[in-house]
Amino acid sequence: MSFKKLFNKASGAIAGISMLALAGCQMNITEFETKLTNYGEPFPSHVFDANALQRIAGEEDRLKVLPKGSFARVGRIIVGPGSYGTGVLVGPNIVMTADHVTESDSGRTYAPSQLTFHAGYSDGKAVASSRVVAVIAPATSVLGGVKNNAQHSFNDVAFLVLEDNLGDRLGYETIARSYPKPEANGRYLGAVVGNNRNHTQMTTGDFQCSYTKGFPDRRVLNFNCDVDRGDSGGPLYSWRFNAASGTYQREIVGVVSTRDRTGGTAYSVVGSAVPRLR
């Protein structure tokens, strides 16, 4: 049974509903939690704040995520005195983010001492924090002098080496080795999690969206997820069906790079190797 059929069965939606319609549907809290609880999907209901769902409900489709379980691996990257982005643990001491999060407006990479990672950031507090001791990134994520957009999101991924092995305590996420099977309409089911400017003191996510391989030659993915400033560097998740367990496993397929009126783009990290540094 496909993921979409499970979703439709759980939410009471009409069989065969399109992914675009699914991305815009409104589901009440009970339906959402029932779907997650009964069908073994990778987002257990206890990590969501029901009160926050009521506050955030609306066109933006973002849900507050509590810093529990695997969601504590997503965190805020503080850059210098006043800016920030999102990152996610992908190794014991490795955080993956967007390269442009680590760069100044001139395209110059910040010194590691100017970056800190705060895992499980919520309500102004973090589950754990660490200083950054090294930045592994390309020289620049965009063409010289050109705005970072879907046509120029080259190499927009970077890895931060942490002083502390937060992943030994919190665990770390898996980068997909290949793309999962798409839905019948050619789109892939996805989700994004991050710390954006609309909810600066909490981690939120859009779990009812999808993506396509818009610019495969440039490793650019187009998505219709609800994102804003601050989400840059956050994980774009997808799901792969595990026949042995009968459940869907969450994997990272990209990092959020840009946004536009319909969603945005992510830099594909499918098949990427995580640096192994100690």
mmCIF file of C-alpha atoms in Angstrom:
data_model
loop_
_atom_site.group_PDB
_atom_site.id
_atom_site.type_symbol
_atom_site.label_atom_id
_atom_site.label_comp_id
_atom_site.label_asym_id
_atom_site.label_seq_id
_atom_site.Cartn_x
_atom_site.Cartn_y
_atom_site.Cartn_z
ATOM 1 C CA MET A 1 0.000 0.000 0.000
ATOM 2 C CA SER A 2 1.399 3.415 -0.934
ATOM 3 C CA PHE A 3 2.110 6.150 1.583
ATOM 4 C CA LYS A 4 -0.606 8.293 0.008
ATOM 5 C CA LYS A 5 -3.216 5.565 0.481
ATOM 6 C CA LEU A 6 -2.250 5.249 4.129
ATOM 7 C CA PHE A 7 -2.530 9.011 4.491
ATOM 8 C CA ASN A 8 -5.945 9.091 2.843
ATOM 9 C CA LYS A 9 -7.220 6.191 4.957
ATOM 10 C CA ALA A 10 -6.004 7.799 8.170
ATOM 11 C CA SER A 11 -7.323 11.293 7.488
ATOM 12 C CA GLY A 12 -10.586 10.235 5.884
ATOM 13 C CA ALA A 13 -9.615 11.904 2.635
ATOM 14 C CA ILE A 14 -10.996 10.755 -0.693
ATOM 15 C CA ALA A 15 -8.868 8.053 -2.335
ATOM 16 C CA GLY A 16 -6.856 9.387 -5.225
ATOM 17 C CA ILE A 17 -6.626 12.958 -3.957
ATOM 18 C CA SER A 18 -3.785 14.815 -5.671
ATOM 19 C CA MET A 19 -0.612 15.706 -3.791
ATOM 20 C CA LEU A 20 -1.129 19.408 -4.494
ATOM 21 C CA ALA A 21 -4.555 19.284 -2.901
ATOM 22 C CA LEU A 22 -3.122 17.257 -0.028
ATOM 23 C CA ALA A 23 -0.514 19.936 0.607
ATOM 24 C CA GLY A 24 -3.225 22.532 1.066
ATOM 25 C CA CYS A 25 -5.758 20.521 3.072
ATOM 26 C CA GLN A 26 -6.610 21.392 6.639
ATOM 27 C CA MET A 27 -6.578 18.496 9.107
ATOM 28 C CA ASN A 28 -7.734 18.817 12.695
ATOM 29 C CA ILE A 29 -5.460 17.831 15.559
ATOM 30 C CA THR A 30 -7.276 14.585 16.366
ATOM 31 C CA GLU A 31 -7.081 13.361 12.772
ATOM 32 C CA PHE A 32 -3.416 14.286 12.542
ATOM 33 C CA GLU A 33 -2.463 12.516 15.763
ATOM 34 C CA THR A 34 -4.548 9.448 14.865
ATOM 35 C CA LYS A 35 -2.809 9.165 11.513
ATOM 36 C CA LEU A 36 0.595 9.330 13.151
ATOM 37 C CA THR A 37 -0.244 6.953 15.989
ATOM 38 C CA ASN A 38 -2.026 4.223 14.054
ATOM 39 C CA TYR A 39 0.116 3.980 10.970
ATOM 40 C CA GLY A 40 3.599 3.961 12.426
ATOM 41 C CA GLU A 41 4.814 6.944 10.445
ATOM 42 C CA PRO A 42 8.071 8.611 11.485
ATOM 43 C CA PHE A 43 6.552 11.636 13.261
ATOM 44 C CA PRO A 44 5.060 10.444 16.585
ATOM 45 C CA SER A 45 2.251 12.665 17.825
ATOM 46 C CA HIS A 46 3.854 13.375 21.194
ATOM 47 C CA VAL A 47 6.425 15.656 19.594
ATOM 48 C CA PHE A 48 3.770 18.191 18.564
ATOM 49 C CA ASP A 49 2.313 20.897 20.796
ATOM 50 C CA ALA A 50 -1.492 20.786 20.386
ATOM 51 C CA ASN A 51 -1.892 24.342 21.681
ATOM 52 C CA ALA A 52 0.660 25.576 19.192
ATOM 53 C CA LEU A 53 -1.218 23.810 16.406
ATOM 54 C CA GLN A 54 -4.225 25.932 17.259
ATOM 55 C CA ARG A 55 -2.166 29.124 17.306
ATOM 56 C CA ILE A 56 -0.301 28.454 14.080
ATOM 57 C CA ALA A 57 -3.219 26.966 12.111
ATOM 58 C CA GLY A 58 -3.830 28.869 8.891
ATOM 59 C CA GLU A 59 -2.440 29.331 5.430
ATOM 60 C CA GLU A 60 1.178 28.769 6.449
ATOM 61 C CA ASP A 61 0.662 25.092 7.358
ATOM 62 C CA ARG A 62 3.440 25.116 9.973
ATOM 63 C CA LEU A 63 3.213 23.039 13.139
ATOM 64 C CA LYS A 64 5.241 23.573 16.287
ATOM 65 C CA VAL A 65 7.709 20.761 16.925
ATOM 66 C CA LEU A 66 8.744 19.917 20.464
ATOM 67 C CA PRO A 67 12.453 19.204 21.030
ATOM 68 C CA LYS A 68 11.911 15.493 21.682
ATOM 69 C CA GLY A 69 13.291 12.396 20.038
ATOM 70 C CA SER A 70 14.735 12.849 16.589
ATOM 71 C CA PHE A 71 13.493 16.423 16.277
ATOM 72 C CA ALA A 72 16.057 17.502 18.866
ATOM 73 C CA ARG A 73 18.624 16.891 16.110
ATOM 74 C CA VAL A 74 17.362 19.926 14.199
ATOM 75 C CA GLY A 75 18.640 23.182 15.617
ATOM 76 C CA ARG A 76 19.451 26.835 15.198
ATOM 77 C CA ILE A 77 22.806 28.035 13.915
ATOM 78 C CA ILE A 78 23.671 31.426 15.364
ATOM 79 C CA VAL A 79 25.881 33.392 12.998
ATOM 80 C CA GLY A 80 27.718 36.349 14.479
ATOM 81 C CA PRO A 81 25.728 38.836 16.556
ATOM 82 C CA GLY A 82 22.409 38.943 14.726
ATOM 83 C CA SER A 83 21.630 36.329 12.086
ATOM 84 C CA TYR A 84 20.743 32.656 12.149
ATOM 85 C CA GLY A 85 19.819 29.652 10.050
ATOM 86 C CA THR A 86 18.892 26.021 10.566
ATOM 87 C CA GLY A 87 21.040 22.898 10.678
ATOM 88 C CA VAL A 88 20.636 19.209 11.426
ATOM 89 C CA LEU A 89 22.907 16.616 13.010
ATOM 90 C CA VAL A 90 24.074 14.037 10.455
ATOM 91 C CA GLY A 91 26.992 12.616 12.456
ATOM 92 C CA PRO A 92 28.298 12.500 16.040
ATOM 93 C CA ASN A 93 29.851 15.946 15.656
ATOM 94 C CA ILE A 94 28.686 16.970 12.176
ATOM 95 C CA VAL A 95 25.877 19.408 11.342
ATOM 96 C CA MET A 96 24.624 19.853 7.789
ATOM 97 C CA THR A 97 23.276 23.212 6.651
ATOM 98 C CA ALA A 98 23.125 25.457 3.593
ATOM 99 C CA ASP A 99 26.428 26.947 2.530
ATOM 100 C CA HIS A 100 24.968 30.443 2.317
ATOM 101 C CA VAL A 101 24.124 30.259 6.040
ATOM 102 C CA THR A 102 27.873 30.151 6.714
ATOM 103 C CA GLU A 103 28.631 33.089 4.399
ATOM 104 C CA SER A 104 28.518 36.852 4.740
ATOM 105 C CA ASP A 105 26.728 38.995 2.147
ATOM 106 C CA SER A 106 30.018 39.232 0.276
ATOM 107 C CA GLY A 107 30.180 35.431 -0.029
ATOM 108 C CA ARG A 108 33.012 35.019 2.432
ATOM 109 C CA THR A 109 32.773 32.073 4.849
ATOM 110 C CA TYR A 110 32.564 33.074 8.500
ATOM 111 C CA ALA A 111 35.250 31.919 10.903
ATOM 112 C CA PRO A 112 34.155 28.879 12.961
ATOM 113 C CA SER A 113 34.371 30.974 16.121
ATOM 114 C CA GLN A 114 31.465 33.069 14.803
ATOM 115 C CA LEU A 115 29.110 30.072 14.623
ATOM 116 C CA THR A 116 27.313 28.087 17.322
ATOM 117 C CA PHE A 117 24.797 25.258 17.000
ATOM 118 C CA HIS A 118 21.816 24.960 19.355
ATOM 119 C CA ALA A 119 20.105 21.572 18.998
ATOM 120 C CA GLY A 120 16.393 21.234 19.752
ATOM 121 C CA TYR A 121 15.855 24.992 19.939
ATOM 122 C CA SER A 122 12.417 25.831 21.362
ATOM 123 C CA ASP A 123 10.972 28.663 23.429
ATOM 124 C CA GLY A 124 14.360 30.356 23.518
ATOM 125 C CA LYS A 125 16.146 27.312 24.941
ATOM 126 C CA ALA A 126 18.197 24.484 23.448
ATOM 127 C CA VAL A 127 18.448 20.824 24.410
ATOM 128 C CA ALA A 128 22.202 21.039 23.841
ATOM 129 C CA SER A 129 24.639 23.528 22.318
ATOM 130 C CA SER A 130 28.143 23.428 20.913
ATOM 131 C CA ARG A 131 30.701 25.725 19.429
ATOM 132 C CA VAL A 132 31.837 25.134 15.861
ATOM 133 C CA VAL A 133 35.501 24.291 15.302
ATOM 134 C CA ALA A 134 35.547 23.944 11.504
ATOM 135 C CA VAL A 135 33.417 24.735 8.449
ATOM 136 C CA ILE A 136 33.603 22.401 5.445
ATOM 137 C CA ALA A 137 32.098 24.256 2.505
ATOM 138 C CA PRO A 138 32.720 25.181 -1.141
ATOM 139 C CA ALA A 139 34.215 28.569 -1.889
ATOM 140 C CA THR A 140 30.746 29.968 -2.634
ATOM 141 C CA SER A 141 27.234 28.638 -3.075
ATOM 142 C CA VAL A 142 26.230 31.046 -5.865
ATOM 143 C CA LEU A 143 27.619 32.504 -9.048
ATOM 144 C CA GLY A 144 29.664 35.615 -8.407
ATOM 145 C CA GLY A 145 27.465 38.698 -8.101
ATOM 146 C CA VAL A 146 24.256 36.783 -8.802
ATOM 147 C CA LYS A 147 21.345 36.440 -6.399
ATOM 148 C CA ASN A 148 20.954 32.959 -4.956
ATOM 149 C CA ASN A 149 17.921 31.551 -6.789
ATOM 150 C CA ALA A 150 16.763 28.336 -8.406
ATOM 151 C CA GLN A 151 19.094 28.833 -11.346
ATOM 152 C CA HIS A 152 22.166 29.484 -9.254
ATOM 153 C CA SER A 153 21.919 27.317 -6.138
ATOM 154 C CA PHE A 154 25.200 25.591 -6.876
ATOM 155 C CA ASN A 155 26.853 23.650 -4.054
ATOM 156 C CA ASP A 156 24.582 25.164 -1.417
ATOM 157 C CA VAL A 157 25.512 22.712 1.313
ATOM 158 C CA ALA A 158 28.047 22.936 4.119
ATOM 159 C CA PHE A 159 29.089 20.822 7.092
ATOM 160 C CA LEU A 160 29.942 22.207 10.518
ATOM 161 C CA VAL A 161 32.307 20.312 12.785
ATOM 162 C CA LEU A 162 31.228 20.694 16.402
ATOM 163 C CA GLU A 163 33.445 20.873 19.436
ATOM 164 C CA ASP A 164 31.126 18.458 21.257
ATOM 165 C CA ASN A 165 29.719 15.150 20.022
ATOM 166 C CA LEU A 166 26.051 16.061 20.403
ATOM 167 C CA GLY A 167 25.097 13.212 18.078
ATOM 168 C CA ASP A 168 26.283 10.639 20.608
ATOM 169 C CA ARG A 169 23.568 11.902 22.930
ATOM 170 C CA LEU A 170 20.819 12.941 20.512
ATOM 171 C CA GLY A 171 21.479 10.645 17.578
ATOM 172 C CA TYR A 172 21.738 11.899 14.024
ATOM 173 C CA GLU A 173 19.744 11.789 10.821
ATOM 174 C CA THR A 174 20.315 9.684 7.698
ATOM 175 C CA ILE A 175 21.090 11.129 4.274
ATOM 176 C CA ALA A 176 19.260 9.248 1.520
ATOM 177 C CA ARG A 177 21.415 7.160 -0.811
ATOM 178 C CA SER A 178 18.810 7.389 -3.567
ATOM 179 C CA TYR A 179 15.393 8.896 -4.163
ATOM 180 C CA PRO A 180 12.343 6.954 -2.978
ATOM 181 C CA LYS A 181 9.580 5.914 -5.345
ATOM 182 C CA PRO A 182 7.530 8.952 -6.435
ATOM 183 C CA GLU A 183 3.764 9.190 -6.192
ATOM 184 C CA ALA A 184 1.559 8.579 -9.233
ATOM 185 C CA ASN A 185 1.686 12.281 -10.128
ATOM 186 C CA GLY A 186 5.488 12.223 -10.244
ATOM 187 C CA ARG A 187 5.958 14.179 -7.022
ATOM 188 C CA TYR A 188 7.690 12.981 -3.859
ATOM 189 C CA LEU A 189 6.136 13.328 -0.404
ATOM 190 C CA GLY A 190 8.249 15.619 1.762
ATOM 191 C CA ALA A 191 8.515 17.718 4.907
ATOM 192 C CA VAL A 192 10.676 20.593 6.139
ATOM 193 C CA VAL A 193 11.666 21.526 9.694
ATOM 194 C CA GLY A 194 13.389 24.720 10.786
ATOM 195 C CA ASN A 195 13.544 27.940 12.797
ATOM 196 C CA ASN A 196 12.047 30.676 10.648
ATOM 197 C CA ARG A 197 11.365 34.329 11.339
ATOM 198 C CA ASN A 198 7.595 33.839 11.711
ATOM 199 C CA HIS A 199 8.163 31.794 14.874
ATOM 200 C CA THR A 200 11.589 32.852 16.044
ATOM 201 C CA GLN A 201 11.390 31.152 19.435
ATOM 202 C CA MET A 202 10.298 27.697 18.285
ATOM 203 C CA THR A 203 11.025 24.968 15.784
ATOM 204 C CA THR A 204 8.212 24.389 13.308
ATOM 205 C CA GLY A 205 7.646 22.197 10.285
ATOM 206 C CA ASP A 206 5.430 21.653 7.269
ATOM 207 C CA PHE A 207 4.585 17.949 7.054
ATOM 208 C CA GLN A 208 2.065 18.054 4.209
ATOM 209 C CA CYS A 209 4.127 19.074 1.208
ATOM 210 C CA SER A 210 5.968 17.555 -1.734
ATOM 211 C CA TYR A 211 8.926 18.108 -4.038
ATOM 212 C CA THR A 212 10.176 17.382 -7.548
ATOM 213 C CA LYS A 213 13.609 17.131 -9.136
ATOM 214 C CA GLY A 214 13.320 20.511 -10.849
ATOM 215 C CA PHE A 215 16.941 20.979 -11.882
ATOM 216 C CA PRO A 216 18.514 17.506 -11.608
ATOM 217 C CA ASP A 217 21.649 18.569 -13.485
ATOM 218 C CA ARG A 218 22.215 21.219 -10.815
ATOM 219 C CA ARG A 219 21.041 19.092 -7.884
ATOM 220 C CA VAL A 220 18.145 21.482 -7.268
ATOM 221 C CA LEU A 221 14.807 20.245 -5.904
ATOM 222 C CA ASN A 222 11.621 22.311 -6.156
ATOM 223 C CA PHE A 223 9.158 22.036 -3.266
ATOM 224 C CA ASN A 224 5.790 23.500 -2.268
ATOM 225 C CA CYS A 225 6.578 23.445 1.463
ATOM 226 C CA ASP A 226 5.879 26.548 3.547
ATOM 227 C CA VAL A 227 9.256 28.153 4.325
ATOM 228 C CA ASP A 228 10.595 31.580 5.249
ATOM 229 C CA ARG A 229 13.832 33.243 6.271
ATOM 230 C CA GLY A 230 15.608 31.252 8.945
ATOM 231 C CA ASP A 231 14.613 27.909 7.426
ATOM 232 C CA SER A 232 17.729 27.999 5.238
ATOM 233 C CA GLY A 233 19.860 24.951 5.907
ATOM 234 C CA GLY A 234 16.991 22.985 7.383
ATOM 235 C CA PRO A 235 16.379 19.410 6.238
ATOM 236 C CA LEU A 236 14.030 18.489 3.409
ATOM 237 C CA TYR A 237 12.795 15.054 4.434
ATOM 238 C CA SER A 238 11.358 12.269 2.331
ATOM 239 C CA TRP A 239 10.154 8.757 3.135
ATOM 240 C CA ARG A 240 11.193 5.295 2.046
ATOM 241 C CA PHE A 241 8.995 2.259 2.625
ATOM 242 C CA ASN A 242 10.599 -0.476 4.730
ATOM 243 C CA ALA A 243 8.978 -3.752 3.706
ATOM 244 C CA ALA A 244 10.427 -5.603 6.692
ATOM 245 C CA SER A 245 8.782 -3.338 9.267
ATOM 246 C CA GLY A 246 5.855 -2.186 7.142
ATOM 247 C CA THR A 247 6.603 1.442 7.992
ATOM 248 C CA TYR A 248 8.080 4.464 6.281
ATOM 249 C CA GLN A 249 11.584 5.596 7.237
ATOM 250 C CA ARG A 250 12.489 9.261 7.207
ATOM 251 C CA GLU A 251 15.579 10.354 5.248
ATOM 252 C CA ILE A 252 17.103 13.681 4.278
ATOM 253 C CA VAL A 253 17.089 14.382 0.550
ATOM 254 C CA GLY A 254 18.054 18.059 0.592
ATOM 255 C CA VAL A 255 18.771 21.236 2.527
ATOM 256 C CA VAL A 256 16.513 24.274 2.191
ATOM 257 C CA SER A 257 18.199 26.821 -0.057
ATOM 258 C CA THR A 258 15.744 29.444 -1.358
ATOM 259 C CA ARG A 259 12.097 30.428 -1.117
ATOM 260 C CA ASP A 260 9.509 31.869 -3.486
ATOM 261 C CA ARG A 261 5.750 32.429 -3.664
ATOM 262 C CA THR A 262 4.923 28.773 -4.183
ATOM 263 C CA GLY A 263 7.525 27.204 -1.904
ATOM 264 C CA GLY A 264 11.206 27.178 -2.692
ATOM 265 C CA THR A 265 14.206 25.090 -3.606
ATOM 266 C CA ALA A 266 16.502 22.707 -1.790
ATOM 267 C CA TYR A 267 19.988 21.580 -2.698
ATOM 268 C CA SER A 268 19.915 17.805 -3.179
ATOM 269 C CA VAL A 269 22.239 15.840 -0.907
ATOM 270 C CA VAL A 270 21.088 12.401 -2.096
ATOM 271 C CA GLY A 271 24.109 10.117 -2.221
ATOM 272 C CA SER A 272 26.311 12.627 -0.402
ATOM 273 C CA ALA A 273 28.936 11.400 2.026
ATOM 274 C CA VAL A 274 29.141 12.877 5.511
ATOM 275 C CA PRO A 275 32.646 13.975 6.549
ATOM 276 C CA ARG A 276 34.131 11.665 9.161
ATOM 277 C CA LEU A 277 36.189 13.887 11.394
ATOM 278 C CA ARG A 278 37.178 13.578 15.017
#
